[in-house]
Amino acid sequence: MKFSHSIQFNAVPEWSSHYISYSNLKKLIYQLEKSVNQPSAIAHGDAESSPLIGTDNPDAVFRRALDQELEKICSFYQLKELEIYGEVGELIKDEQSYEAETEGQDIDQLDGATDKNGRQRRGSLFGKIGGRQRRTSTMSASTIDEGDEEGDSDDEADERTAMNGSHIGRRKTYDTDVSHAHDDVRSSRELPKLKRRMSQAQDDYSDNAVEGLLASGMTLKKRTISLYVSLCELKSFVQLNKTGFSKVCKKYDKTLNRSLKSAYIKDSVTPAYPFKEETMQHIDENIKHMERVYAGVITKGDLGRARRELRLHLREHVVWERNTVWREMIGIERKAQAANMGLGRTLLGGDNDPSKHRLQGDEPDDMGIKELETPLGRYRCPRWLFSSTFFTLIGILVVFVILLVVPIMKKPEQQNCLAMLVFVSLLWATEVIPLFVTALLVPFLTVVLQVVRQDEKPHHRLDPKTATKYIFAAMWTPVIMLLLGGFTIAAALSKFHIAKMMATFVLSKAGTRPRTVLITNMFVAMILSMWISNVASPVLCFSIIQPLLRNLPSDSNFSKALILGIALASNIGGAASPIASPQNIIALQNMQPQPSWGVWFFIALPVCVISILLIWVLLLITFQPGKGTTIVPIRPMKDKFTGVQWFISGVTVATIVLWCVTHQLENVFGDMGVVAIIPIVLFFGTGILTKEDFNNFLWTIIILAAGGLSLGKAVSSSGLLHTITGAITKKVEGMSLYGVLVVFASLILVVATFISHTVAALIILPLVHTVGTGMKEPHPNLLVMGSALMSSAAMGLPTSGFPNMTAIMMEDPQTGQRYLQVKHFISRGIPASIIVLVVVITLGYGLLLVAGL
C-alpha cells in the first residue's frame, strides 16, 4: 500500500502543494541511510564520492525537514480555515434572513406546485407574497374552480355598469343614443383585453416575487453544498497530513533503526494547531451547521435526508488496500515483455518493448500504416501484414492445414489430433498469440475436429454435443482447485505481511558476511516458493532486499549474485511442494495414484537443498561477491502479530496438514482439491481477501493449466498418445529405467529453457506417463516426477520461468540500469541447470526408488 498514492488521489487539487511532501521525505530518508551506513568518502580522500548530506546527526537533519513541512501545513491551514469559517458565518446570517422571509410559506408551492389538472398554480401564493388575493387571468378561466369563477363574474359586472353610466351622461339625442349603443358594444368587446392586461401585470408581479425567492433558496443551497464540501476537504487535509507525519516517521525509524516517531508526534505534531482535538471538533461543528442549514432550506428540517444528500457531493475517499503479491505481478508481467527474446509484437498491437513506446514530446506514429511501392502504384497497407509475427502465424497455419490433409495416421481422429497437437505446441512455443488464448483453442478444436472418442470399447467418435461436455469436464478438475487454493494462501500471506515478517526475521539472523547473506536469501526464496509459489516468491524477496541494494555500489558484484541467486533458488523452489508451481499441478494430474505431500517432500526437498548449495558455490566462484562489500543488515519487522494474522496462519497450517494426510482421509475429503476450498471460503468469506484480490489472481495461468489438461485428455482419448508412445517404447525397449529417466529429464530441460516451464510440462508429461506405463517394468510415476523436477530447473535464459523474468527487470534506482544482463543468465543459468540435472538423475533417482514410485 503506497501512502504517496493515497495523498495523490485524495488531495484537493488546488491545495496539492500544501500537503506533506511525503515522497521528498522518503528520498531524504534513503539519503540519510546511505550517509549512516556507508563510510564517508572524505576519510579516504574522495570528496566527489562523499554523501551529499553532511555527517550531522540524522535525527537533527530529519527533524528540520519535518519542522519545515509542519510549518507549511500550519500556515496554510490557518489561512484556509479563516477563509472558510468567514463564509460559513455569512451563510448562516443569510439563511436566517431567508427563513424570516419565507416564514409560514410552503416551499414546495414556491418550487412549482401544480393543480389537479397538472398546470402550475400560483394563485394562493401570490396573496401571501403580494399582500392581496391575486385575480385569476381570463386566459385560465376554463381551468379554475367554480369559486374563483364566480368572484370574477361579479367584478366584471361592476366594471361594466360603471362604464355604461358614464356613456349615458354624455349622450342626450337619439343619434347620441345610437352612438352610445355602438360605443357600449365596443367597450364590452374591449373589457376582456383590459382584464387580460391587468391580470398579466399581476402575474408578472407574482412571478418576479416567486422567482426572487426561489433564486435566493437555490443560491443558499449551492453555497451550503460548496461550504460543506470545503469543510470536509479541510477535515481530510488534517487527516491526511496527520497520517503522513506518522507514516514518514515510522519509515524513518524502520530504515535507520531509530525511535523518533513517538517523541516527534507527541512534542511537535499533536500540539500543532491543525492537529489539536479542538480544531477537529470545530470543523465537525461547522459541518453540522451546514447540515442544519441545508435541512432548513431544502429538506424541511429532515437532518438525515440533508446529510445523505450533502454526502452525495463528496468525492469518494480512495483507500489503497494492501496489495497481494498477485496484484504486484500485474505490473511486473507488463515490464517483463522487455526481456522477451522471441517475438516482440502481438499481431495487431504495438511493440511490447518499452524502449520503443511513445514518450512525452514524441511525435505520433503513422498509425501502423506502411506504404508499399509496386509497378501498379503506391498502396497503403497495415504494418502488421509485414511483421514477423504475422508471417510466423501464417507458417503455423500452413503446417496445421498440411497435417490435416496429408494422411499420416490410420484413423481420422488421430490424424486430426496430431494436427491440433502440433498446431497448439507451435503457438505455445512461438507465443504469436498469448498462451492462455492458445489454451482456449484446445476445446474448440477438439470439438470441431471430432477428436475425442468414447472411453469404452469400441471407442466410437463422440458427436460435437457429447464431446463438448466431455472436454469441458476435463478442464476443471481437482488439481485446478488445488492451484486456486495455493493462490489464495499466497494472497493472504502476502497481503498481511506474514510471509515478509517470517522472511525478514530469518534474514536478520544472517549477519553481514556476503556469502552467508547470499545463501540465506536463496533458502528463504526456496521456502517462500513452496508456499506462495515460485511466481510470487521472487517478487516478495526483491522487495525485502531493497534496503540492502540501496546501500551497495552500482557495479557491485554482490548485487548481481544476490538477485540472480534469488531467481535461481525460486525456480528450484518451484519443485519443492505440489502447489509451488503449475507444472507440479500438471504432474499430479499425470500420476496415478497421486503421491502424498509427505512423499513429495521426501523426494523434492533433498534435491532442492543440495542443488541450491551447489549453485551457491557456483555464484561465489563466478561473481566473487565478498570483495570490498559492506552489507547493511536486514532488520526484522517489529509489528506484533494481530488476530487476523494468527487466524491466517492457523488456517494455512491446517490446510497444509490436511493436504499431507489427504490419502488417509480420502473417505472424508476425497481429493486435495476439496481441501483447497477451505482457505478459499474462510479468507474470502470473512473479508480478509476481497473480490478485487480474487480478480487479481493469475487467471491466465489457470486457463493455461486447464487448456493443457484438456489437451492431454484429447490426445489420450483419440488414441494418438497410445500410438506415439508405442513407437517410442519400441525405441527405448533395450534401455533401462535410469536411461529413460536421463533421456526425458534432458529433453524437458532443453524444451523448458526455450518455452515456459508450464507449457513444457503440458506437452511432455502426458507422453512420459504413457511411455512409463508401457515399459516392461512400469514406473510411470517415477518418470513423471523426475521430469517435473527438471521442468522447474530450466534457468538458462531470462525467459526461462517467472523468477528469471522478474530478476532481469530489477533496476538500480541510482542509475536506472538493470542489474543483470542476458549474459549473466547464460553464463550462470545454464551451468546451474546442468547441476540440477545431475542431482536429479543421481540423488533424485535414488529417492524415487526408495519412495516406491
PDB file of C-alpha atoms in Angstrom, residues 729 733 771-779:
ATOM      1  CA  THR A 729       8.562 -47.656 -26.290  1.00  0.00           C
ATOM      2  CA  GLU A 733      12.911 -51.127 -25.311  1.00  0.00           C
ATOM      3  CA  VAL A 771       5.843 -44.421 -22.026  1.00  0.00           C
ATOM      4  CA  GLY A 772       6.464 -45.355 -18.401  1.00  0.00           C
ATOM      5  CA  THR A 773       3.257 -47.360 -18.318  1.00  0.00           C
ATOM      6  CA  GLY A 774       4.228 -49.302 -21.452  1.00  0.00           C
ATOM      7  CA  MET A 775       7.652 -50.400 -20.185  1.00  0.00           C
ATOM      8  CA  LYS A 776       8.324 -53.988 -19.096  1.00  0.00           C
ATOM      9  CA  GLU A 777       8.864 -52.724 -15.562  1.00  0.00           C
ATOM     10  CA  PRO A 778       6.361 -49.864 -15.442  1.00  0.00           C
ATOM     11  CA  HIS A 779       7.363 -46.888 -13.326  1.00  0.00           C
TER      12      HIS A 779
END
